[in-house]
PDB file of C-alpha atoms (C1' of nucleotides) in Angstrom:
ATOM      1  CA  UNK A   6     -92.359-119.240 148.393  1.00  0.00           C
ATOM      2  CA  UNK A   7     -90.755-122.514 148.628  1.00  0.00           C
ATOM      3  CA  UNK A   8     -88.240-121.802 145.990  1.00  0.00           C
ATOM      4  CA  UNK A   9     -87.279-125.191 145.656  1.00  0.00           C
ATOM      5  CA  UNK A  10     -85.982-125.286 142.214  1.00  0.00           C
ATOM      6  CA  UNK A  11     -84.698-122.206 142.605  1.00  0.00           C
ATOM      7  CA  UNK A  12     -82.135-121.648 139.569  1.00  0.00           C
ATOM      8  CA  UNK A  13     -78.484-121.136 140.888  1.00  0.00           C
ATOM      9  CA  UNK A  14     -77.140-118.526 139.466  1.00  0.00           C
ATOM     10  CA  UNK A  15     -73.919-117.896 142.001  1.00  0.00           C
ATOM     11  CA  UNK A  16     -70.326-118.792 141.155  1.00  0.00           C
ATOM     12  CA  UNK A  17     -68.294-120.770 143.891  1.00  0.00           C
ATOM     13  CA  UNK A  18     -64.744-119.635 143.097  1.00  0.00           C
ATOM     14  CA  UNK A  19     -61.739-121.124 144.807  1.00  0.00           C
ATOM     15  CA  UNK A  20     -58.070-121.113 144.095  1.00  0.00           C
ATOM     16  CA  UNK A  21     -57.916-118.162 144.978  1.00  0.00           C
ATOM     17  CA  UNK A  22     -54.790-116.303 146.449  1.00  0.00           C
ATOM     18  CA  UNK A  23     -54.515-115.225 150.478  1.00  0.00           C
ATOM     19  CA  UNK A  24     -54.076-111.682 149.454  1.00  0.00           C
ATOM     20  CA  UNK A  25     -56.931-111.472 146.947  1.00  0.00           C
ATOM     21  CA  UNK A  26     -58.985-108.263 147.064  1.00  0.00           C
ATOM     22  CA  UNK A  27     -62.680-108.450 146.377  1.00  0.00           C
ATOM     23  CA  UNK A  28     -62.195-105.830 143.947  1.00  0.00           C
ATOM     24  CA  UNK A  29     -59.928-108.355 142.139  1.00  0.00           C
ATOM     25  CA  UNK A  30     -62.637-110.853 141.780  1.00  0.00           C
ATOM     26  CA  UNK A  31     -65.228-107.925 140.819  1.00  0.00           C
ATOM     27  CA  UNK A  32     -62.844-106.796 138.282  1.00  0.00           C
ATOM     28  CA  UNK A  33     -62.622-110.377 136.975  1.00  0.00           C
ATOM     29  CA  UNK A  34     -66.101-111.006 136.627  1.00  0.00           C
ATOM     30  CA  UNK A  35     -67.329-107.467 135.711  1.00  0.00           C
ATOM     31  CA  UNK A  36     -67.010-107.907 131.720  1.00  0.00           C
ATOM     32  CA  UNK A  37     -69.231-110.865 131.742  1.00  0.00           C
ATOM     33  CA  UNK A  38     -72.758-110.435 130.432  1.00  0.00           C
ATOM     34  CA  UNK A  39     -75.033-110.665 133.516  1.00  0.00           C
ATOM     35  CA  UNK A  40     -72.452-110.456 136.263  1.00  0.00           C
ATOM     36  CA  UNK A  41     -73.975-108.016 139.446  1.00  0.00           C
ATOM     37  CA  UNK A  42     -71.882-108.752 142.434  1.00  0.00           C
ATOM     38  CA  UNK A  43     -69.316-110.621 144.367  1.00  0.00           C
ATOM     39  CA  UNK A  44     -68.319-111.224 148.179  1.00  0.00           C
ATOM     40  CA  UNK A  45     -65.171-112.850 149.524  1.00  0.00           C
ATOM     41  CA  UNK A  46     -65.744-115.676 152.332  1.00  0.00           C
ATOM     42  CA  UNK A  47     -62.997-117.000 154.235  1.00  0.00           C
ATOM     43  CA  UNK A  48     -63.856-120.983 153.694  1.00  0.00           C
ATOM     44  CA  UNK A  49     -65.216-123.182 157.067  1.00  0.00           C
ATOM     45  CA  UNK A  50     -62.046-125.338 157.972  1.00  0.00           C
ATOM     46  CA  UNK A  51     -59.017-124.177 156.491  1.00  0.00           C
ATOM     47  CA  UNK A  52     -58.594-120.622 156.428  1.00  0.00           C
ATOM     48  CA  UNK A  53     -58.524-120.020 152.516  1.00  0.00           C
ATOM     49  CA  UNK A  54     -60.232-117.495 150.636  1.00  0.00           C
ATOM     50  CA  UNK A  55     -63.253-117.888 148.632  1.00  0.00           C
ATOM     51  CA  UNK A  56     -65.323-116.183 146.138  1.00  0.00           C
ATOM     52  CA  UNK A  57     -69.190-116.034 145.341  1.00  0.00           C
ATOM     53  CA  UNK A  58     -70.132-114.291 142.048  1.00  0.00           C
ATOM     54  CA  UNK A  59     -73.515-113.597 141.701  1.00  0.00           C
ATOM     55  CA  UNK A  60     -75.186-113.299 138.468  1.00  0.00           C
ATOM     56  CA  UNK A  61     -78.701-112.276 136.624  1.00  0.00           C
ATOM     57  CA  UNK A  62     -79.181-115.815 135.438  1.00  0.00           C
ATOM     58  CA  UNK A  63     -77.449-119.182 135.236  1.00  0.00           C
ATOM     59  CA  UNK A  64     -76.632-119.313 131.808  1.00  0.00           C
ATOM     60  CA  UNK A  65     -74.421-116.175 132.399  1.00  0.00           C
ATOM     61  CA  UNK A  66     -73.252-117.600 135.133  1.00  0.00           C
ATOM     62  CA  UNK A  67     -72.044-120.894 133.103  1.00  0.00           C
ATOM     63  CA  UNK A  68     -70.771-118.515 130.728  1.00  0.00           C
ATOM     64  CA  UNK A  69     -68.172-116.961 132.835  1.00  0.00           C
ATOM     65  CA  UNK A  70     -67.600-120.342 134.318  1.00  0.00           C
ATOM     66  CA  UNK A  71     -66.201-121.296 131.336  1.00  0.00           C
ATOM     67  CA  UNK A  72     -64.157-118.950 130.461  1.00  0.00           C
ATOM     68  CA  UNK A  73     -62.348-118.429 133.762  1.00  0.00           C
ATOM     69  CA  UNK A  74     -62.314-122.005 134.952  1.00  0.00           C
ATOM     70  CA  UNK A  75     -58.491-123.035 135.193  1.00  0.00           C
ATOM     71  CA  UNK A  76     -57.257-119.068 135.027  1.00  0.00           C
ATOM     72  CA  UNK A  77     -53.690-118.995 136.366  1.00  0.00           C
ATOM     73  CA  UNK A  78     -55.109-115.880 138.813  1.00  0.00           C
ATOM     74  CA  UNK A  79     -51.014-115.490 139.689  1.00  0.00           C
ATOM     75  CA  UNK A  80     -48.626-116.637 137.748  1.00  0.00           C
ATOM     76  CA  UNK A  81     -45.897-115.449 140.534  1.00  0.00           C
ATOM     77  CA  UNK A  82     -47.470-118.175 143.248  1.00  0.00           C
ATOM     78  CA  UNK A  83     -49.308-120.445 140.390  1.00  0.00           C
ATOM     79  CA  UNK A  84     -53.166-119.740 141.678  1.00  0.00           C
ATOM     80  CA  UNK A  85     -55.166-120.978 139.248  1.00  0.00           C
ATOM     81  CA  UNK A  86     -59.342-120.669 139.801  1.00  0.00           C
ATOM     82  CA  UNK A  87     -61.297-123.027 140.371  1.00  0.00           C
ATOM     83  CA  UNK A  88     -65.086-122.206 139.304  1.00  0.00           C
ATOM     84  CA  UNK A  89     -68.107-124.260 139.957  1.00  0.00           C
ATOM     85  CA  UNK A  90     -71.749-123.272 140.263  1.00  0.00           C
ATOM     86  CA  UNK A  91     -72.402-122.766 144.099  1.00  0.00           C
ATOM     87  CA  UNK A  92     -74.161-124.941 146.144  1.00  0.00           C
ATOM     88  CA  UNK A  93     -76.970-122.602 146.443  1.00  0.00           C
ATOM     89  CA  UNK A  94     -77.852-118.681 145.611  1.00  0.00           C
ATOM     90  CA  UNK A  95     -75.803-115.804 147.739  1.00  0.00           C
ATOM     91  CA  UNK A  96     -79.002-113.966 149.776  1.00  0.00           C
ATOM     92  CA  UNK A  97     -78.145-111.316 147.860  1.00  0.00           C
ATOM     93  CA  UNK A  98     -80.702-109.035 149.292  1.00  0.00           C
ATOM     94  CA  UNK A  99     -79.459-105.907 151.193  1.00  0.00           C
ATOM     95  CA  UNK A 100     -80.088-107.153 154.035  1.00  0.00           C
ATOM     96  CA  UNK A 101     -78.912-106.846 157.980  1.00  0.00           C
ATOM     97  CA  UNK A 102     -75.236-106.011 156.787  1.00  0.00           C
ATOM     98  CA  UNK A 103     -74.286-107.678 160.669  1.00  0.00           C
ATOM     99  CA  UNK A 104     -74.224-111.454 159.031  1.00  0.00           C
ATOM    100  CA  UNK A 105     -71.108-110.780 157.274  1.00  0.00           C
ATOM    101  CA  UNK A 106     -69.700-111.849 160.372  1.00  0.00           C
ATOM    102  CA  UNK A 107     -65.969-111.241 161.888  1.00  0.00           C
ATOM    103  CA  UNK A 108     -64.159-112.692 158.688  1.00  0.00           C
ATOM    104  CA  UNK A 109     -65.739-110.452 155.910  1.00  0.00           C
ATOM    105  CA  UNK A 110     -62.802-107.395 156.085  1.00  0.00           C
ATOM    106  CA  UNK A 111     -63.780-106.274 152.698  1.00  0.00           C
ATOM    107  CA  UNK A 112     -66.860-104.209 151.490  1.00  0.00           C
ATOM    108  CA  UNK A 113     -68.947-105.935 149.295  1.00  0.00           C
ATOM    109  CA  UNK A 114     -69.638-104.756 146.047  1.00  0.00           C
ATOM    110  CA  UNK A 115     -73.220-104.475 145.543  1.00  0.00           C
ATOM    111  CA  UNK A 116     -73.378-104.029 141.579  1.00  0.00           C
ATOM    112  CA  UNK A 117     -71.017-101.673 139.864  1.00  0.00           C
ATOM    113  CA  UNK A 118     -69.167 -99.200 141.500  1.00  0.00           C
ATOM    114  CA  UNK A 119     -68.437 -95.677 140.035  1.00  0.00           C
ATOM    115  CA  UNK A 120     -71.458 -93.495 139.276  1.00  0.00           C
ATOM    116  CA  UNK A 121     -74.257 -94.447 141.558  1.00  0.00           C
ATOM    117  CA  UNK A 122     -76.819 -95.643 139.300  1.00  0.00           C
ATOM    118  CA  UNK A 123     -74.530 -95.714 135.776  1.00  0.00           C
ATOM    119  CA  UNK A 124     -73.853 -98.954 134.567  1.00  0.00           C
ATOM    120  CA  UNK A 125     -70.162 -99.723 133.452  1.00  0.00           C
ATOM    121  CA  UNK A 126     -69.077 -99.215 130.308  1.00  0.00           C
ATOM    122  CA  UNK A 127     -69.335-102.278 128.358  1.00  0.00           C
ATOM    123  CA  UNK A 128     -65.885-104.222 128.333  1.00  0.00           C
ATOM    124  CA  UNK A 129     -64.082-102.628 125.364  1.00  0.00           C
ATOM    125  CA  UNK A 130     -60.975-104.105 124.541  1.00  0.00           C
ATOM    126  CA  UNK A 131     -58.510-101.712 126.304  1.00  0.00           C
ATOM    127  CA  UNK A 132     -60.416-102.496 129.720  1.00  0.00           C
ATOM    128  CA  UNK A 133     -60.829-106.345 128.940  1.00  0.00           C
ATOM    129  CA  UNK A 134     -57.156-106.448 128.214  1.00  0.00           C
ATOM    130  CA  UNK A 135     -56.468-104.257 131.438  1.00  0.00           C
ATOM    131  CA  UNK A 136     -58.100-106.341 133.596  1.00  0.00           C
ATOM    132  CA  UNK A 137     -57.225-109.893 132.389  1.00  0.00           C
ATOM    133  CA  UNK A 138     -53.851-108.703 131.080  1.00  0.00           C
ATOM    134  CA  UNK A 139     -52.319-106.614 133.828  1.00  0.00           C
ATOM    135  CA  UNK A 140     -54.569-106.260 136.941  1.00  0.00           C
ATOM    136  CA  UNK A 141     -55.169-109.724 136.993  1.00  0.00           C
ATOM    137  CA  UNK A 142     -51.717-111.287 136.350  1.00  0.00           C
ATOM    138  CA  UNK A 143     -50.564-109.078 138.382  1.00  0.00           C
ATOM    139  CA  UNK A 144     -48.224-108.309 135.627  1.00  0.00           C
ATOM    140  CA  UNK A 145     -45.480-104.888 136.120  1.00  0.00           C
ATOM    141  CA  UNK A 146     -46.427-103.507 132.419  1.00  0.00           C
ATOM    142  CA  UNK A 147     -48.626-103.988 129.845  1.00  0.00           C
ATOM    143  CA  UNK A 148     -44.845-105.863 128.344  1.00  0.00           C
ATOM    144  CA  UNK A 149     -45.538-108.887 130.148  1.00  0.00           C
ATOM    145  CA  UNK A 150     -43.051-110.769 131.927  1.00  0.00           C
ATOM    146  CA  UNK A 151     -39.774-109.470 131.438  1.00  0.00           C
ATOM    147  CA  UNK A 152     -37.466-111.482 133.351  1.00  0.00           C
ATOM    148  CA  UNK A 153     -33.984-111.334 133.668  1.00  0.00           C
ATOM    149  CA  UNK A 154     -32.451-113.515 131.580  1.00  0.00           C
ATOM    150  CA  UNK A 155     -35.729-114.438 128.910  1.00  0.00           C
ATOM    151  CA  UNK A 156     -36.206-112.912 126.161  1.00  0.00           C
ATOM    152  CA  UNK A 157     -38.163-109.722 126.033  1.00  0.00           C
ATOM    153  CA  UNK A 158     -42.008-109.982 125.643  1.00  0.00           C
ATOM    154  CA  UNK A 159     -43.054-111.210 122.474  1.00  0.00           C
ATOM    155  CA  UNK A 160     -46.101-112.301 120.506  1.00  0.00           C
ATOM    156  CA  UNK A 161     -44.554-114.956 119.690  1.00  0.00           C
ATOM    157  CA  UNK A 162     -43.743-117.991 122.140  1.00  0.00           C
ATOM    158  CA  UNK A 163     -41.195-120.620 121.416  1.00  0.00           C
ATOM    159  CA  UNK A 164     -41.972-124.227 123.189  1.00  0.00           C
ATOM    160  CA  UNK A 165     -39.757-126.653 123.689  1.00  0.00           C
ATOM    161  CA  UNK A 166     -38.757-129.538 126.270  1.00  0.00           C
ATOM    162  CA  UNK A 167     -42.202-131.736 124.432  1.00  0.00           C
ATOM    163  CA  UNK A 168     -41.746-135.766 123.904  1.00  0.00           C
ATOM    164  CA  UNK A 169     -40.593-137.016 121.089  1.00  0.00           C
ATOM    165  CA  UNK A 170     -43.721-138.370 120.159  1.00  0.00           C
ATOM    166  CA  UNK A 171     -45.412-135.476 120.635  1.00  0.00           C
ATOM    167  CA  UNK A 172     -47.223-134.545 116.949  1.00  0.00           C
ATOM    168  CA  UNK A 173     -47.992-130.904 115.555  1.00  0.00           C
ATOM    169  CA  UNK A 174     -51.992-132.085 116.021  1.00  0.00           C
ATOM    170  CA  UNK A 175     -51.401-132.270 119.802  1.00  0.00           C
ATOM    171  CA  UNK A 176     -49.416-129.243 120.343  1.00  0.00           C
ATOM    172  CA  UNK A 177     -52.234-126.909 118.014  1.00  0.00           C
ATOM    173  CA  UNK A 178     -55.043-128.455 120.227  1.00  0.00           C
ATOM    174  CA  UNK A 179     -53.455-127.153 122.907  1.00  0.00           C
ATOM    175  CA  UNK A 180     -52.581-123.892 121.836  1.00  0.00           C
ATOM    176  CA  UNK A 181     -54.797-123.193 119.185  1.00  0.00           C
ATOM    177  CA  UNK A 182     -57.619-122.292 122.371  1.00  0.00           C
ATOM    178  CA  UNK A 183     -56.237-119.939 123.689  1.00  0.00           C
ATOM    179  CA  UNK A 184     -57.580-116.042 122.978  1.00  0.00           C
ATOM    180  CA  UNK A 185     -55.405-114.517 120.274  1.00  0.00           C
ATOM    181  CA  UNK A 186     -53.666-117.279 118.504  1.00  0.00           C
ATOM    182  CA  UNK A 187     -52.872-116.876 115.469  1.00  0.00           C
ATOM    183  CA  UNK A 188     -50.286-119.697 114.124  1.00  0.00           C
ATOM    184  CA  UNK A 189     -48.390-122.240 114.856  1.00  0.00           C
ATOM    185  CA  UNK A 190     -45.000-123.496 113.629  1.00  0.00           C
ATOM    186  CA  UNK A 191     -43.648-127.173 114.235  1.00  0.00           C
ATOM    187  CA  UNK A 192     -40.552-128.543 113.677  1.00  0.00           C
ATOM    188  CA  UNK A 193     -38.388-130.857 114.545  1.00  0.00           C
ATOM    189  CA  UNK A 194     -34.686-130.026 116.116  1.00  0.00           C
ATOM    190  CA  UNK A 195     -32.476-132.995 116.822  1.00  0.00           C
ATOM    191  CA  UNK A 196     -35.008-135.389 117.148  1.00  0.00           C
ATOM    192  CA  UNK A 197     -37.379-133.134 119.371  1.00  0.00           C
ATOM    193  CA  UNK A 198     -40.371-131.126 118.706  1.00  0.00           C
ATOM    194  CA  UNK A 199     -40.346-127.591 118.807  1.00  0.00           C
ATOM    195  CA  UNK A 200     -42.737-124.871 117.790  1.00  0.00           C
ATOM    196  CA  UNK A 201     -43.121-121.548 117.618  1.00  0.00           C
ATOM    197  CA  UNK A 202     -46.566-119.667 118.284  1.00  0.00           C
ATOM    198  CA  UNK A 203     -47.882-116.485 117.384  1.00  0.00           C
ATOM    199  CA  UNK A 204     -50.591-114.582 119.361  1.00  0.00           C
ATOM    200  CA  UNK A 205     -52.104-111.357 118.146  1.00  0.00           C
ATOM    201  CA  UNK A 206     -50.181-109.514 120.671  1.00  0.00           C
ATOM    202  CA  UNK A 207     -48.037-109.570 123.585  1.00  0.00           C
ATOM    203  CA  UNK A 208     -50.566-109.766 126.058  1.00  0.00           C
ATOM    204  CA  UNK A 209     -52.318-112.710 124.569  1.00  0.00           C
ATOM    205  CA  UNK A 210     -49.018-114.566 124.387  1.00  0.00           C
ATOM    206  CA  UNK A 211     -48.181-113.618 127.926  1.00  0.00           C
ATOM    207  CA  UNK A 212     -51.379-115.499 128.920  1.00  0.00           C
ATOM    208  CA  UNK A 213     -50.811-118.126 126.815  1.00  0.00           C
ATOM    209  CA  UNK A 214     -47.415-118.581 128.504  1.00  0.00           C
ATOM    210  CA  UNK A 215     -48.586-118.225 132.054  1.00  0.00           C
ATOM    211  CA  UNK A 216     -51.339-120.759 131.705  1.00  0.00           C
ATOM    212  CA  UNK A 217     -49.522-123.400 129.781  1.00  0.00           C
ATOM    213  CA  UNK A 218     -45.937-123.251 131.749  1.00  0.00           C
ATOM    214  CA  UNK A 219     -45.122-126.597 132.520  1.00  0.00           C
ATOM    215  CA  UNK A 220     -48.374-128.071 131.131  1.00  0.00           C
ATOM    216  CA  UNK A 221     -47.835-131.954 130.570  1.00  0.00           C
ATOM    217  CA  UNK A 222     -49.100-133.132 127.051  1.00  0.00           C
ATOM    218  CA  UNK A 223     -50.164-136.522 126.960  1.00  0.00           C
ATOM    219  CA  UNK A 224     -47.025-137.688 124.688  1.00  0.00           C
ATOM    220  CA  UNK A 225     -44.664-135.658 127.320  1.00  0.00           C
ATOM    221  CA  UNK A 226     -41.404-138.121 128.695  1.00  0.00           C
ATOM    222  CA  UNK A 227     -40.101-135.193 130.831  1.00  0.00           C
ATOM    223  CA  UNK A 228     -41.903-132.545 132.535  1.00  0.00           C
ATOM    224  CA  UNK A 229     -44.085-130.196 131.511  1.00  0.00           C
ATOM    225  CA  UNK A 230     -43.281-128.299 128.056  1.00  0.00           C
ATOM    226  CA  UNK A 231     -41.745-125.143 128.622  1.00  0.00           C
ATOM    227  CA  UNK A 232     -42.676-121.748 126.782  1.00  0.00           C
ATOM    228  CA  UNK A 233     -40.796-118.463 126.359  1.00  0.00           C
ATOM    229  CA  UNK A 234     -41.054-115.620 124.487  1.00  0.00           C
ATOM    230  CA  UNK A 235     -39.339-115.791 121.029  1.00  0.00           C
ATOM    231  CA  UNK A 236     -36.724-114.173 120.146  1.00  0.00           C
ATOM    232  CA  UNK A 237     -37.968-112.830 117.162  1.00  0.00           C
ATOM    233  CA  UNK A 238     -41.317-112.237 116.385  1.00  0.00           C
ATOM    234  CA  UNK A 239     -42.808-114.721 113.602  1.00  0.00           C
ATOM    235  CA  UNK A 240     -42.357-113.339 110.335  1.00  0.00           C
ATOM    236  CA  UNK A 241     -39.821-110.803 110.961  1.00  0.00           C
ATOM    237  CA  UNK A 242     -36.608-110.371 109.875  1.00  0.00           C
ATOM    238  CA  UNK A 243     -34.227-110.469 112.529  1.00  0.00           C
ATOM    239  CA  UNK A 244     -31.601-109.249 110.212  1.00  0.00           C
ATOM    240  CA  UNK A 245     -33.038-105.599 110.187  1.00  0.00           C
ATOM    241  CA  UNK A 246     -30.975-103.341 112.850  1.00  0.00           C
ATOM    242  CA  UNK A 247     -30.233-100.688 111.162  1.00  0.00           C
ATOM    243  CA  UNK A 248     -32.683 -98.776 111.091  1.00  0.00           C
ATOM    244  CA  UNK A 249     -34.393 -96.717 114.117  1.00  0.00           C
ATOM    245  CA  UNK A 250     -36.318 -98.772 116.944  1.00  0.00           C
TER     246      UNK A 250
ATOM    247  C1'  DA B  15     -31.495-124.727 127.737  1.00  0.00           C
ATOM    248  C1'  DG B  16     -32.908-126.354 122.066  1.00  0.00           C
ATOM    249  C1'  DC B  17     -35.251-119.879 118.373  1.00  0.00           C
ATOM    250  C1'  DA B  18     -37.290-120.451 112.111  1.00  0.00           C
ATOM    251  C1'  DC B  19     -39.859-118.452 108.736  1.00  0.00           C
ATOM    252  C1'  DA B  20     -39.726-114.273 105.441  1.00  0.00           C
TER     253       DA B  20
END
DNA sequence: AGCACA
């Protein structure tokens, strides 16, 4: 069977930080249509980490490509994924488990863990948020980032430090992707652009935030912009304290 | 190091 078209259908996913967990990457991968199994590999020369993501088909494959390519994996150490197709297919056949070599330290998962023979739940929104929200940014609490000395977590980011040329067109194309946005605000404040963005919720903003950080627009004269939670969520009054929380 | 709108 001289497979030689043979359709790729395995992820090559670097980026990826030194104390990654395969079930991190499973977990990652697992509400994507089509997605069966990962393994880690330590890479040939250096000694980084890498992922292969196996999936029913390519398309599928592609799909989740897309939208994890460029996910800041840890906001704390700035990981972000890199995702192409793989050179060729993972053998993902259950075979001799001995050529996983001295480096593989991990079990592999072979399809969904859980009930042996019961698929996963599809990704409902609680677990999609768990995973990409909290398990996979590593975040404390479902609150976001709550540093000292930022404002709490907020659906709404304020963005600032942006060139003076920078126009309310370039800012929305760069905001207006990510999951959860809802609107944008631009104005001007002594001479410089700011804006203020809402998300649909905390968690969306937090990801927003962590992927953006220090992002340099074309039109940006100094450094990347900077984001932080608002201090009041869009379209609330901030004047309201009197009553209970 | 800059946080408005309702």
């Amino acid at each position: 069977m001289a497979a030689a078209e043979e359709e790729v259908k395995t992820l090559f996913v670097s980026g990826l930080p030194d104390d990654i967990k395969e079930r991190e990457i499973h977990n990652l991968f697992r509400i994507y249509d089509g997605y069966e199994t990962c393994q880690l590999k330590y890479s040939g020369r250096g000694f980084q980490i890498v992922a292969f993501a196996v999936f029913t088909d390519q398309a599928s494959a592609l799909k989740a490509k897309e939208a994890l390519n460029g996910f800041t994996f840890d906001p704390q150490s700035g990981s972000t994924l890199h995702i192409e197709l793989a050179r060729a297919n993972s053998r993902t056949k259950r075979s001799r488990s001995e050529d996983v070599g001295p480096g593989a330290a991990e079990k592999k998962f072979r399809g969904p863990i859980g009930v042996p023979g019961v698929p996963y739940p599809d990704a409902g929104l609680s677990f999609f948020l768990a995973v990409h929200g909290i398990h996979l940014c590593r975040l404390d609490s479902v609150n976001g980032f709550s540093t000292p000395g930022s404002n709490p977590p907020c659906s709404t980011l304020f963005v600032a430090n942006l060139g003076p040329t920078c126009t309310e067109e370039e800012l929305t194309q760069a905001l207006s992707r990510y999951p959860g946005f809802q609107k944008m605000k631009y104005q001007i404040k002594s001479g410089l652009p700011v804006a203020f963005v809402e998300f649909k919720d905390v968690l969306c903003s937090t990801k927003a935030l962590s992927e953006l950080q220090n992002f340099n627009l074309p039109s940006c004269d100094r450094g990347g912009m900077r984001l932080e939670y608002a201090k009041a969520k869009m379209g609330q009054p901030r004047t309201v304290r009197s009553t209970h929380v």
